[in-house]
PDB file of C-alpha atoms in Angstrom:
ATOM      1  CA  MET J 409    -131.537  38.494 -48.885  1.00 87.00           C
ATOM      2  CA  ILE J 410    -130.328  40.023 -52.235  1.00 91.00           C
ATOM      3  CA  GLN J 411    -131.981  42.673 -53.951  1.00 91.00           C
ATOM      4  CA  LYS J 412    -131.432  44.400 -57.801  1.00 91.00           C
ATOM      5  CA  ILE J 413    -131.496  47.937 -57.913  1.00 88.00           C
ATOM      6  CA  SER J 414    -132.694  49.631 -61.037  1.00 85.00           C
ATOM      7  CA  TYR J 415    -131.046  52.468 -62.401  1.00 82.00           C
ATOM      8  CA  LYS J 416    -132.574  54.704 -65.329  1.00 78.00           C
ATOM      9  CA  ASP J 417    -129.705  56.425 -66.485  1.00 79.00           C
ATOM     10  CA  ARG J 418    -125.629  57.022 -65.719  1.00 79.00           C
ATOM     11  CA  ALA J 419    -126.473  59.975 -63.207  1.00 80.00           C
ATOM     12  CA  ALA J 420    -128.680  57.424 -61.133  1.00 80.00           C
ATOM     13  CA  TRP J 421    -126.112  54.787 -61.496  1.00 79.00           C
ATOM     14  CA  LEU J 422    -123.414  57.125 -60.304  1.00 80.00           C
ATOM     15  CA  ASP J 423    -125.490  58.209 -57.347  1.00 81.00           C
ATOM     16  CA  CYS J 424    -126.435  54.766 -56.533  1.00 84.00           C
ATOM     17  CA  ARG J 425    -122.832  53.399 -56.691  1.00 85.00           C
ATOM     18  CA  ARG J 426    -121.407  56.129 -54.460  1.00 90.00           C
ATOM     19  CA  LYS J 427    -123.443  54.543 -51.623  1.00 92.00           C
ATOM     20  CA  TYR J 428    -121.703  51.104 -51.488  1.00 95.00           C
ATOM     21  CA  ILE J 429    -117.772  49.377 -52.233  1.00 97.00           C
ATOM     22  CA  GLY J 430    -118.305  48.369 -55.486  1.00 96.00           C
ATOM     23  CA  GLY J 431    -116.321  45.520 -57.213  1.00 96.00           C
ATOM     24  CA  SER J 432    -114.023  47.788 -59.003  1.00 93.00           C
ATOM     25  CA  ASP J 433    -113.412  49.693 -55.683  1.00 96.00           C
ATOM     26  CA  ALA J 434    -112.238  46.319 -54.108  1.00 97.00           C
ATOM     27  CA  ALA J 435    -108.414  46.368 -54.773  1.00 97.00           C
ATOM     28  CA  ALA J 436    -108.291  49.779 -54.117  1.00 97.00           C
ATOM     29  CA  VAL J 437    -109.411  49.719 -50.508  1.00 97.00           C
ATOM     30  CA  LEU J 438    -107.111  47.051 -50.154  1.00 97.00           C
ATOM     31  CA  GLY J 439    -103.924  48.905 -51.559  1.00 94.00           C
ATOM     32  CA  LEU J 440    -103.477  46.674 -54.464  1.00 95.00           C
ATOM     33  CA  SER J 441    -104.765  48.930 -57.466  1.00 94.00           C
ATOM     34  CA  LYS J 442    -102.416  50.558 -59.774  1.00 90.00           C
ATOM     35  CA  TRP J 443    -105.269  52.989 -60.903  1.00 89.00           C
ATOM     36  CA  SER J 444    -106.689  53.864 -57.490  1.00 94.00           C
ATOM     37  CA  SER J 445    -106.136  54.189 -53.735  1.00 96.00           C
ATOM     38  CA  PRO J 446    -108.136  53.765 -50.595  1.00 97.00           C
ATOM     39  CA  LEU J 447    -108.029  57.694 -50.453  1.00 97.00           C
ATOM     40  CA  SER J 448    -109.478  57.907 -54.177  1.00 96.00           C
ATOM     41  CA  VAL J 449    -112.259  55.599 -53.213  1.00 97.00           C
ATOM     42  CA  TYR J 450    -112.987  57.735 -49.994  1.00 97.00           C
ATOM     43  CA  ALA J 451    -113.069  61.072 -51.817  1.00 96.00           C
ATOM     44  CA  ASP J 452    -115.296  59.200 -54.454  1.00 95.00           C
ATOM     45  CA  LYS J 453    -117.858  58.042 -52.046  1.00 95.00           C
ATOM     46  CA  LEU J 454    -118.072  60.822 -50.613  1.00 95.00           C
ATOM     47  CA  GLY J 455    -118.697  62.958 -53.732  1.00 93.00           C
ATOM     48  CA  LEU J 456    -115.645  65.043 -52.721  1.00 94.00           C
ATOM     49  CA  VAL J 457    -114.267  64.915 -56.273  1.00 90.00           C
ATOM     50  CA  PRO J 458    -115.987  64.990 -59.687  1.00 86.00           C
ATOM     51  CA  GLU J 459    -116.577  61.960 -61.837  1.00 82.00           C
ATOM     52  CA  ARG J 460    -113.217  60.627 -63.316  1.00 78.00           C
ATOM     53  CA  GLU J 461    -113.065  61.802 -66.985  1.00 77.00           C
ATOM     54  CA  ASP J 462    -113.392  59.123 -69.474  1.00 74.00           C
ATOM     55  CA  ASN J 463    -110.285  58.178 -71.175  1.00 83.00           C
ATOM     56  CA  GLU J 464    -109.715  55.840 -74.258  1.00 85.00           C
ATOM     57  CA  ALA J 465    -108.889  52.890 -72.551  1.00 83.00           C
ATOM     58  CA  MET J 466    -112.303  52.948 -70.272  1.00 82.00           C
ATOM     59  CA  ARG J 467    -114.058  53.787 -73.532  1.00 87.00           C
ATOM     60  CA  GLN J 468    -112.420  50.770 -75.309  1.00 84.00           C
ATOM     61  CA  GLY J 469    -113.292  48.282 -72.632  1.00 82.00           C
ATOM     62  CA  ARG J 470    -117.202  49.581 -72.784  1.00 87.00           C
ATOM     63  CA  ASP J 471    -117.473  49.261 -76.173  1.00 87.00           C
ATOM     64  CA  LEU J 472    -115.578  45.893 -76.564  1.00 93.00           C
ATOM     65  CA  GLU J 473    -117.286  44.210 -73.495  1.00 95.00           C
ATOM     66  CA  ASP J 474    -120.075  42.697 -75.963  1.00 95.00           C
ATOM     67  CA  TYR J 475    -117.500  41.249 -77.887  1.00 96.00           C
ATOM     68  CA  VAL J 476    -115.602  39.719 -75.302  1.00 97.00           C
ATOM     69  CA  ALA J 477    -118.631  38.430 -73.953  1.00 97.00           C
ATOM     70  CA  GLN J 478    -119.649  36.944 -77.421  1.00 97.00           C
ATOM     71  CA  ARG J 479    -115.964  35.649 -77.324  1.00 97.00           C
ATOM     72  CA  PHE J 480    -116.306  33.861 -74.169  1.00 97.00           C
ATOM     73  CA  SER J 481    -119.370  32.011 -75.306  1.00 97.00           C
ATOM     74  CA  GLU J 482    -118.118  30.749 -78.284  1.00 97.00           C
ATOM     75  CA  LYS J 483    -115.207  29.156 -76.354  1.00 97.00           C
ATOM     76  CA  THR J 484    -116.793  27.674 -73.687  1.00 97.00           C
ATOM     77  CA  GLY J 485    -120.317  27.047 -74.805  1.00 96.00           C
ATOM     78  CA  LEU J 486    -121.881  29.013 -71.711  1.00 97.00           C
ATOM     79  CA  LYS J 487    -124.365  31.418 -72.552  1.00 97.00           C
ATOM     80  CA  VAL J 488    -124.405  34.730 -71.050  1.00 97.00           C
ATOM     81  CA  ARG J 489    -127.112  37.414 -70.250  1.00 96.00           C
ATOM     82  CA  ARG J 490    -126.452  41.310 -69.654  1.00 94.00           C
ATOM     83  CA  GLU J 491    -127.380  42.133 -65.703  1.00 89.00           C
ATOM     84  CA  ASN J 492    -128.789  45.738 -65.729  1.00 87.00           C
ATOM     85  CA  HIS J 493    -129.117  46.408 -62.391  1.00 89.00           C
ATOM     86  CA  ILE J 494    -126.711  46.994 -59.285  1.00 93.00           C
ATOM     87  CA  ILE J 495    -126.981  44.157 -57.016  1.00 95.00           C
ATOM     88  CA  VAL J 496    -126.683  44.457 -53.145  1.00 95.00           C
ATOM     89  CA  ASN J 497    -127.147  41.788 -50.333  1.00 96.00           C
ATOM     90  CA  ASP J 498    -128.494  42.601 -46.765  1.00 94.00           C
ATOM     91  CA  GLU J 499    -125.625  40.149 -45.187  1.00 96.00           C
ATOM     92  CA  VAL J 500    -123.167  43.048 -46.726  1.00 97.00           C
ATOM     93  CA  PRO J 501    -125.302  46.067 -46.995  1.00 96.00           C
ATOM     94  CA  PHE J 502    -121.940  48.083 -47.372  1.00 96.00           C
ATOM     95  CA  MET J 503    -121.026  46.074 -50.695  1.00 97.00           C
ATOM     96  CA  ALA J 504    -122.513  46.069 -54.208  1.00 96.00           C
ATOM     97  CA  ALA J 505    -121.904  44.420 -57.323  1.00 96.00           C
ATOM     98  CA  ASN J 506    -122.731  45.821 -61.086  1.00 94.00           C
ATOM     99  CA  ILE J 507    -121.581  42.659 -62.917  1.00 95.00           C
ATOM    100  CA  ASP J 508    -120.911  42.301 -66.761  1.00 96.00           C
ATOM    101  CA  ARG J 509    -122.745  39.064 -67.347  1.00 96.00           C
ATOM    102  CA  ARG J 510    -124.307  36.194 -65.447  1.00 96.00           C
ATOM    103  CA  ILE J 511    -124.380  32.747 -66.727  1.00 97.00           C
ATOM    104  CA  VAL J 512    -127.736  31.369 -67.756  1.00 97.00           C
ATOM    105  CA  GLY J 513    -128.670  28.548 -65.869  1.00 95.00           C
ATOM    106  CA  VAL J 514    -126.366  28.325 -63.204  1.00 96.00           C
ATOM    107  CA  ASP J 515    -125.215  30.201 -60.290  1.00 96.00           C
ATOM    108  CA  GLU J 516    -122.029  31.820 -62.178  1.00 97.00           C
ATOM    109  CA  GLY J 517    -121.093  34.961 -63.083  1.00 97.00           C
ATOM    110  CA  LEU J 518    -118.812  36.785 -65.953  1.00 98.00           C
ATOM    111  CA  GLU J 519    -116.139  39.934 -65.679  1.00 97.00           C
ATOM    112  CA  CYS J 520    -115.260  41.119 -69.209  1.00 97.00           C
ATOM    113  CA  LYS J 521    -111.533  42.652 -69.343  1.00 97.00           C
ATOM    114  CA  THR J 522    -109.814  44.691 -72.324  1.00 96.00           C
ATOM    115  CA  THR J 523    -106.047  45.516 -71.521  1.00 95.00           C
ATOM    116  CA  SER J 524    -103.220  46.395 -73.718  1.00 92.00           C
ATOM    117  CA  VAL J 525    -100.711  44.666 -75.163  1.00 91.00           C
ATOM    118  CA  TYR J 526     -98.208  46.237 -72.937  1.00 90.00           C
ATOM    119  CA  ASN J 527     -99.707  44.487 -70.133  1.00 91.00           C
ATOM    120  CA  LYS J 528     -97.019  42.435 -68.586  1.00 90.00           C
ATOM    121  CA  THR J 529     -99.245  39.685 -67.046  1.00 93.00           C
ATOM    122  CA  ASP J 530     -98.627  36.353 -68.164  1.00 93.00           C
ATOM    123  CA  PHE J 531    -102.053  35.587 -68.986  1.00 94.00           C
ATOM    124  CA  GLU J 532    -100.927  32.746 -71.171  1.00 91.00           C
ATOM    125  CA  GLY J 533     -99.352  31.309 -68.092  1.00 94.00           C
ATOM    126  CA  GLY J 534    -102.501  31.597 -66.142  1.00 93.00           C
ATOM    127  CA  ASP J 535    -101.736  34.758 -64.260  1.00 95.00           C
ATOM    128  CA  VAL J 536    -104.577  36.925 -63.194  1.00 96.00           C
ATOM    129  CA  PRO J 537    -103.739  40.631 -62.129  1.00 95.00           C
ATOM    130  CA  LYS J 538    -104.737  41.183 -58.725  1.00 96.00           C
ATOM    131  CA  GLU J 539    -107.171  43.730 -59.185  1.00 96.00           C
ATOM    132  CA  TYR J 540    -109.020  41.582 -61.528  1.00 97.00           C
ATOM    133  CA  TYR J 541    -108.873  38.644 -59.116  1.00 97.00           C
ATOM    134  CA  VAL J 542    -110.159  40.785 -56.290  1.00 98.00           C
ATOM    135  CA  GLN J 543    -112.862  42.444 -58.237  1.00 97.00           C
ATOM    136  CA  CYS J 544    -114.133  38.776 -58.868  1.00 98.00           C
ATOM    137  CA  VAL J 545    -114.003  37.577 -55.184  1.00 98.00           C
ATOM    138  CA  HIS J 546    -116.177  41.020 -54.115  1.00 98.00           C
ATOM    139  CA  TYR J 547    -118.706  39.654 -56.904  1.00 98.00           C
ATOM    140  CA  LEU J 548    -118.818  36.186 -55.011  1.00 98.00           C
ATOM    141  CA  ALA J 549    -119.434  37.990 -51.801  1.00 98.00           C
ATOM    142  CA  VAL J 550    -122.295  39.995 -52.886  1.00 97.00           C
ATOM    143  CA  THR J 551    -124.369  37.845 -55.380  1.00 97.00           C
ATOM    144  CA  ARG J 552    -122.861  34.559 -53.180  1.00 96.00           C
ATOM    145  CA  TYR J 553    -122.510  32.544 -56.780  1.00 97.00           C
ATOM    146  CA  ARG J 554    -120.286  29.498 -56.489  1.00 97.00           C
ATOM    147  CA  ARG J 555    -118.054  30.672 -59.396  1.00 97.00           C
ATOM    148  CA  TRP J 556    -117.033  33.485 -61.615  1.00 98.00           C
ATOM    149  CA  HIS J 557    -115.242  33.480 -64.776  1.00 98.00           C
ATOM    150  CA  LEU J 558    -113.019  36.169 -66.023  1.00 98.00           C
ATOM    151  CA  ALA J 559    -112.592  36.792 -70.131  1.00 97.00           C
ATOM    152  CA  VAL J 560    -109.689  38.703 -70.971  1.00 97.00           C
ATOM    153  CA  LEU J 561    -108.836  40.526 -74.341  1.00 97.00           C
ATOM    154  CA  VAL J 562    -105.382  41.225 -74.837  1.00 95.00           C
ATOM    155  CA  LEU J 563    -105.194  44.006 -78.013  1.00 94.00           C
ATOM    156  CA  ASN J 564    -103.714  42.505 -81.361  1.00 91.00           C
ATOM    157  CA  LYS J 565    -102.268  39.392 -78.855  1.00 93.00           C
ATOM    158  CA  GLY J 566    -104.788  37.023 -77.523  1.00 95.00           C
ATOM    159  CA  PHE J 567    -108.146  36.081 -75.746  1.00 97.00           C
ATOM    160  CA  TYR J 568    -107.849  34.328 -72.309  1.00 97.00           C
ATOM    161  CA  THR J 569    -110.535  32.873 -69.840  1.00 97.00           C
ATOM    162  CA  PHE J 570    -110.157  31.653 -66.134  1.00 97.00           C
ATOM    163  CA  THR J 571    -112.189  30.209 -63.353  1.00 97.00           C
ATOM    164  CA  ILE J 572    -112.503  31.520 -59.838  1.00 97.00           C
ATOM    165  CA  ASP J 573    -114.345  28.869 -57.557  1.00 97.00           C
ATOM    166  CA  ARG J 574    -116.133  30.321 -54.603  1.00 97.00           C
ATOM    167  CA  ASN J 575    -113.541  30.039 -51.624  1.00 97.00           C
ATOM    168  CA  ASP J 576    -115.375  31.312 -48.643  1.00 97.00           C
ATOM    169  CA  ILE J 577    -111.903  31.896 -46.179  1.00 97.00           C
ATOM    170  CA  GLU J 578    -111.185  34.424 -49.083  1.00 97.00           C
ATOM    171  CA  ILE J 579    -114.453  36.055 -49.192  1.00 98.00           C
ATOM    172  CA  ASP J 580    -114.615  36.198 -45.619  1.00 97.00           C
ATOM    173  CA  ALA J 581    -111.168  37.819 -45.515  1.00 98.00           C
ATOM    174  CA  LEU J 582    -112.154  40.495 -48.053  1.00 98.00           C
ATOM    175  CA  ILE J 583    -115.675  41.094 -46.355  1.00 98.00           C
ATOM    176  CA  ALA J 584    -113.682  42.047 -43.120  1.00 98.00           C
ATOM    177  CA  LEU J 585    -111.401  44.457 -44.775  1.00 98.00           C
ATOM    178  CA  GLU J 586    -114.072  46.207 -47.111  1.00 98.00           C
ATOM    179  CA  LYS J 587    -116.444  46.534 -43.803  1.00 98.00           C
ATOM    180  CA  LYS J 588    -113.318  47.907 -41.837  1.00 98.00           C
ATOM    181  CA  PHE J 589    -112.400  50.240 -44.411  1.00 98.00           C
ATOM    182  CA  TYR J 590    -116.390  51.671 -44.759  1.00 97.00           C
ATOM    183  CA  ASP J 591    -116.805  51.614 -41.016  1.00 97.00           C
ATOM    184  CA  GLU J 592    -113.480  53.406 -40.241  1.00 98.00           C
ATOM    185  CA  HIS J 593    -113.630  56.058 -43.115  1.00 98.00           C
ATOM    186  CA  ILE J 594    -116.922  56.509 -45.040  1.00 97.00           C
ATOM    187  CA  VAL J 595    -119.080  56.138 -42.016  1.00 97.00           C
ATOM    188  CA  VAL J 596    -117.483  58.549 -39.913  1.00 97.00           C
ATOM    189  CA  GLN J 597    -115.785  60.636 -42.763  1.00 97.00           C
ATOM    190  CA  ILE J 598    -112.312  60.484 -41.547  1.00 97.00           C
ATOM    191  CA  PRO J 599    -109.825  60.074 -44.965  1.00 97.00           C
ATOM    192  CA  PRO J 600    -107.350  57.154 -45.122  1.00 97.00           C
ATOM    193  CA  GLU J 601    -103.730  58.206 -45.285  1.00 96.00           C
ATOM    194  CA  PRO J 602    -102.499  58.946 -48.853  1.00 95.00           C
ATOM    195  CA  GLU J 603    -100.380  56.812 -50.844  1.00 94.00           C
ATOM    196  CA  GLU J 604     -97.303  57.634 -53.383  1.00 93.00           C
ATOM    197  CA  GLY J 605    -100.112  58.115 -56.199  1.00 94.00           C
ATOM    198  CA  ASP J 606    -102.333  60.615 -54.301  1.00 95.00           C
ATOM    199  CA  SER J 607    -100.551  63.978 -55.175  1.00 95.00           C
ATOM    200  CA  GLU J 608    -102.921  64.589 -57.994  1.00 93.00           C
ATOM    201  CA  LEU J 609    -106.153  63.968 -55.880  1.00 95.00           C
ATOM    202  CA  LEU J 610    -104.500  66.233 -52.976  1.00 95.00           C
ATOM    203  CA  SER J 611    -104.209  68.926 -55.415  1.00 94.00           C
ATOM    204  CA  THR J 612    -107.929  68.598 -56.342  1.00 93.00           C
ATOM    205  CA  LEU J 613    -109.523  68.033 -52.833  1.00 94.00           C
ATOM    206  CA  TYR J 614    -107.641  71.270 -51.559  1.00 93.00           C
ATOM    207  CA  PRO J 615    -106.754  73.392 -54.549  1.00 92.00           C
ATOM    208  CA  HIS J 616    -106.673  76.777 -53.033  1.00 91.00           C
ATOM    209  CA  SER J 617    -104.277  77.796 -49.676  1.00 91.00           C
ATOM    210  CA  ASN J 618    -105.668  80.684 -47.271  1.00 92.00           C
ATOM    211  CA  ASP J 619    -104.051  82.477 -44.384  1.00 89.00           C
ATOM    212  CA  GLY J 620    -104.288  79.656 -41.722  1.00 92.00           C
ATOM    213  CA  PHE J 621    -102.023  77.781 -39.494  1.00 93.00           C
ATOM    214  CA  VAL J 622    -102.576  74.443 -38.383  1.00 92.00           C
ATOM    215  CA  PRO J 623    -100.144  73.078 -35.459  1.00 93.00           C
ATOM    216  CA  LEU J 624     -98.332  69.690 -36.794  1.00 93.00           C
ATOM    217  CA  GLN J 625     -96.975  68.628 -33.547  1.00 94.00           C
ATOM    218  CA  HIS J 626     -99.028  65.143 -33.902  1.00 94.00           C
ATOM    219  CA  ILE J 627     -96.840  64.280 -37.265  1.00 93.00           C
ATOM    220  CA  SER J 628     -93.502  65.555 -36.104  1.00 94.00           C
ATOM    221  CA  ALA J 629     -92.243  61.973 -36.721  1.00 95.00           C
ATOM    222  CA  THR J 630     -93.540  62.296 -40.204  1.00 94.00           C
ATOM    223  CA  LEU J 631     -91.816  65.678 -41.137  1.00 94.00           C
ATOM    224  CA  LYS J 632     -88.367  64.737 -39.666  1.00 94.00           C
ATOM    225  CA  GLU J 633     -88.463  61.748 -41.667  1.00 95.00           C
ATOM    226  CA  LEU J 634     -89.374  63.748 -44.646  1.00 94.00           C
ATOM    227  CA  ALA J 635     -86.770  66.393 -44.121  1.00 94.00           C
ATOM    228  CA  SER J 636     -84.202  63.437 -43.663  1.00 95.00           C
ATOM    229  CA  CYS J 637     -85.322  62.062 -47.022  1.00 95.00           C
ATOM    230  CA  LYS J 638     -85.002  65.404 -48.708  1.00 95.00           C
ATOM    231  CA  ALA J 639     -81.833  66.033 -47.774  1.00 94.00           C
ATOM    232  CA  GLN J 640     -80.310  62.587 -48.430  1.00 96.00           C
ATOM    233  CA  ALA J 641     -82.186  62.745 -51.842  1.00 96.00           C
ATOM    234  CA  LYS J 642     -80.331  66.461 -52.278  1.00 94.00           C
ATOM    235  CA  MET J 643     -77.047  64.725 -51.516  1.00 95.00           C
ATOM    236  CA  LEU J 644     -77.571  62.188 -53.726  1.00 96.00           C
ATOM    237  CA  ASP J 645     -78.627  64.492 -56.895  1.00 95.00           C
ATOM    238  CA  GLY J 646     -75.498  66.166 -56.330  1.00 95.00           C
ATOM    239  CA  THR J 647     -73.547  62.850 -56.122  1.00 96.00           C
ATOM    240  CA  ILE J 648     -75.125  61.521 -59.461  1.00 96.00           C
ATOM    241  CA  LYS J 649     -74.446  65.160 -61.107  1.00 96.00           C
ATOM    242  CA  THR J 650     -70.909  64.655 -60.094  1.00 96.00           C
ATOM    243  CA  LEU J 651     -70.861  60.947 -61.420  1.00 96.00           C
ATOM    244  CA  GLU J 652     -72.480  62.377 -64.815  1.00 96.00           C
ATOM    245  CA  ASN J 653     -69.955  64.975 -65.259  1.00 97.00           C
ATOM    246  CA  PHE J 654     -67.089  62.529 -65.109  1.00 95.00           C
ATOM    247  CA  VAL J 655     -68.375  60.560 -67.620  1.00 96.00           C
ATOM    248  CA  LYS J 656     -69.271  63.171 -70.132  1.00 95.00           C
ATOM    249  CA  GLN J 657     -65.492  64.294 -69.694  1.00 97.00           C
ATOM    250  CA  ALA J 658     -64.651  60.955 -70.514  1.00 96.00           C
ATOM    251  CA  LEU J 659     -66.884  60.767 -73.523  1.00 95.00           C
ATOM    252  CA  GLY J 660     -65.795  63.903 -74.621  1.00 95.00           C
ATOM    253  CA  ASP J 661     -66.854  64.847 -78.556  1.00 94.00           C
ATOM    254  CA  ALA J 662     -68.081  61.274 -78.895  1.00 94.00           C
ATOM    255  CA  SER J 663     -71.899  60.630 -78.459  1.00 94.00           C
ATOM    256  CA  GLN J 664     -72.111  56.878 -77.188  1.00 95.00           C
ATOM    257  CA  GLY J 665     -69.740  54.734 -75.044  1.00 95.00           C
ATOM    258  CA  SER J 666     -69.753  51.529 -73.260  1.00 96.00           C
ATOM    259  CA  ASP J 667     -67.366  49.309 -70.923  1.00 95.00           C
ATOM    260  CA  GLY J 668     -68.923  45.836 -72.062  1.00 95.00           C
ATOM    261  CA  THR J 669     -71.711  46.285 -69.073  1.00 96.00           C
ATOM    262  CA  TYR J 670     -73.103  49.771 -69.344  1.00 95.00           C
ATOM    263  CA  LYS J 671     -73.833  51.696 -72.599  1.00 96.00           C
ATOM    264  CA  VAL J 672     -73.909  55.647 -71.793  1.00 96.00           C
ATOM    265  CA  SER J 673     -74.688  58.341 -74.755  1.00 96.00           C
ATOM    266  CA  TRP J 674     -74.480  62.128 -74.699  1.00 95.00           C
ATOM    267  CA  THR J 675     -76.115  63.645 -77.586  1.00 95.00           C
ATOM    268  CA  GLU J 676     -76.988  66.921 -79.090  1.00 91.00           C
ATOM    269  CA  ARG J 677     -80.521  67.736 -79.792  1.00 90.00           C
ATOM    270  CA  SER J 678     -82.269  71.342 -80.524  1.00 88.00           C
ATOM    271  CA  THR J 679     -85.141  72.787 -79.252  1.00 88.00           C
ATOM    272  CA  THR J 680     -87.243  75.965 -80.197  1.00 89.00           C
ATOM    273  CA  ARG J 681     -88.845  78.127 -77.436  1.00 88.00           C
ATOM    274  CA  LEU J 682     -90.545  81.282 -77.217  1.00 86.00           C
ATOM    275  CA  ASP J 683     -89.478  83.903 -75.459  1.00 87.00           C
ATOM    276  CA  SER J 684     -92.255  85.484 -73.649  1.00 87.00           C
ATOM    277  CA  LYS J 685     -90.693  88.281 -71.902  1.00 90.00           C
ATOM    278  CA  ALA J 686     -89.506  89.598 -75.256  1.00 90.00           C
ATOM    279  CA  LEU J 687     -92.668  88.952 -76.889  1.00 85.00           C
ATOM    280  CA  GLN J 688     -94.506  90.658 -73.639  1.00 89.00           C
ATOM    281  CA  LYS J 689     -92.534  93.645 -74.184  1.00 90.00           C
ATOM    282  CA  ALA J 690     -92.463  93.595 -78.396  1.00 89.00           C
ATOM    283  CA  MET J 691     -96.416  93.248 -78.488  1.00 89.00           C
ATOM    284  CA  PRO J 692     -97.758  93.602 -75.126  1.00 87.00           C
ATOM    285  CA  ASP J 693    -101.626  93.061 -76.371  1.00 88.00           C
ATOM    286  CA  ILE J 694    -100.697  89.650 -78.393  1.00 87.00           C
ATOM    287  CA  TYR J 695     -99.023  88.633 -75.308  1.00 85.00           C
ATOM    288  CA  ALA J 696    -101.840  89.001 -72.979  1.00 85.00           C
ATOM    289  CA  GLN J 697    -104.778  87.985 -75.922  1.00 87.00           C
ATOM    290  CA  PHE J 698    -103.069  84.291 -75.945  1.00 85.00           C
ATOM    291  CA  SER J 699    -101.774  84.139 -71.966  1.00 86.00           C
ATOM    292  CA  THR J 700    -103.589  82.173 -69.514  1.00 86.00           C
ATOM    293  CA  THR J 701    -102.944  81.924 -65.857  1.00 84.00           C
ATOM    294  CA  ASN J 702    -102.821  78.917 -63.697  1.00 84.00           C
ATOM    295  CA  SER J 703    -102.926  78.768 -59.935  1.00 84.00           C
ATOM    296  CA  TYR J 704    -101.273  75.925 -58.224  1.00 83.00           C
ATOM    297  CA  ARG J 705     -99.867  75.039 -54.548  1.00 86.00           C
ATOM    298  CA  THR J 706     -96.330  74.560 -53.748  1.00 85.00           C
ATOM    299  CA  PHE J 707     -94.819  72.349 -51.188  1.00 87.00           C
ATOM    300  CA  LEU J 708     -91.834  73.210 -49.271  1.00 86.00           C
ATOM    301  CA  ILE J 709     -90.091  72.084 -45.745  1.00 86.00           C
ATOM    302  CA  LYS J 710     -87.638  73.671 -43.687  1.00 86.00           C
ATOM    303  CA  GLU J 711     -86.569  73.833 -40.229  1.00 87.00           C
ATOM    304  CA  ASP J 712     -88.807  76.312 -38.157  1.00 83.00           C
ATOM    305  CA  ASN J 713     -86.002  78.515 -36.654  1.00 73.00           C
TER     306      ASN J 713
END
């Protein structure tokens, strides 16, 4: 049974969406998102981090949603209507759909996107970013609609529309993966493994350190691999520096050079920096007035002798 949940304000909307895996979470859960990760979805659903701050891209996407929907109607002749509810389905109780528009008179929906001209996706060639595609499949799973439309405005470049027909094999696979994530992480509150882009998130989750000690024998293989990678990186950094110095010697006073394949430059630049130690000594009151203290955690690894 499909239900529609109303919300009176943004706070109520946020509270409701934290109870489900939403369309914008789907690609992250699968590890396919450039902007999010399984760990960030987990932290969001459990309320471990504050709501993500609005940025200019997010603001423009919301402000231009009506325009994108209007352009879609002009191009396709299909009439659309805003859906001011969160849609849930008893068959997939861990999933929800907060859709942009539904197509009037048929079981079809519309997702509106605004992206930068620097987006390298070949929209003209028919390519659809995997994040957009998975989001539409998620909505098909929740609503049980037969088709989802995607309208993409590439700022200062073009307007593109795509149609994604219902594919039950894809939908069933997505449902299974989202259920696995929900059951194995959200329900039992066991975080997924972090990814490369999770450094800032981990600093937010664990901003302070204490005098505690944690035995790490269960991740000895990870520690060994990390120490080895850092040692290799240090050796590689040394090799890079030596090679750079060799090229600098070859350039001498020249600012640029080329061998016909590679072009290199060694240019002169100037910077102005504040001598904080001198300022503190000469004007301690002024220094204290405009100084700020930030705390952060440093990560080190070395052999435990």
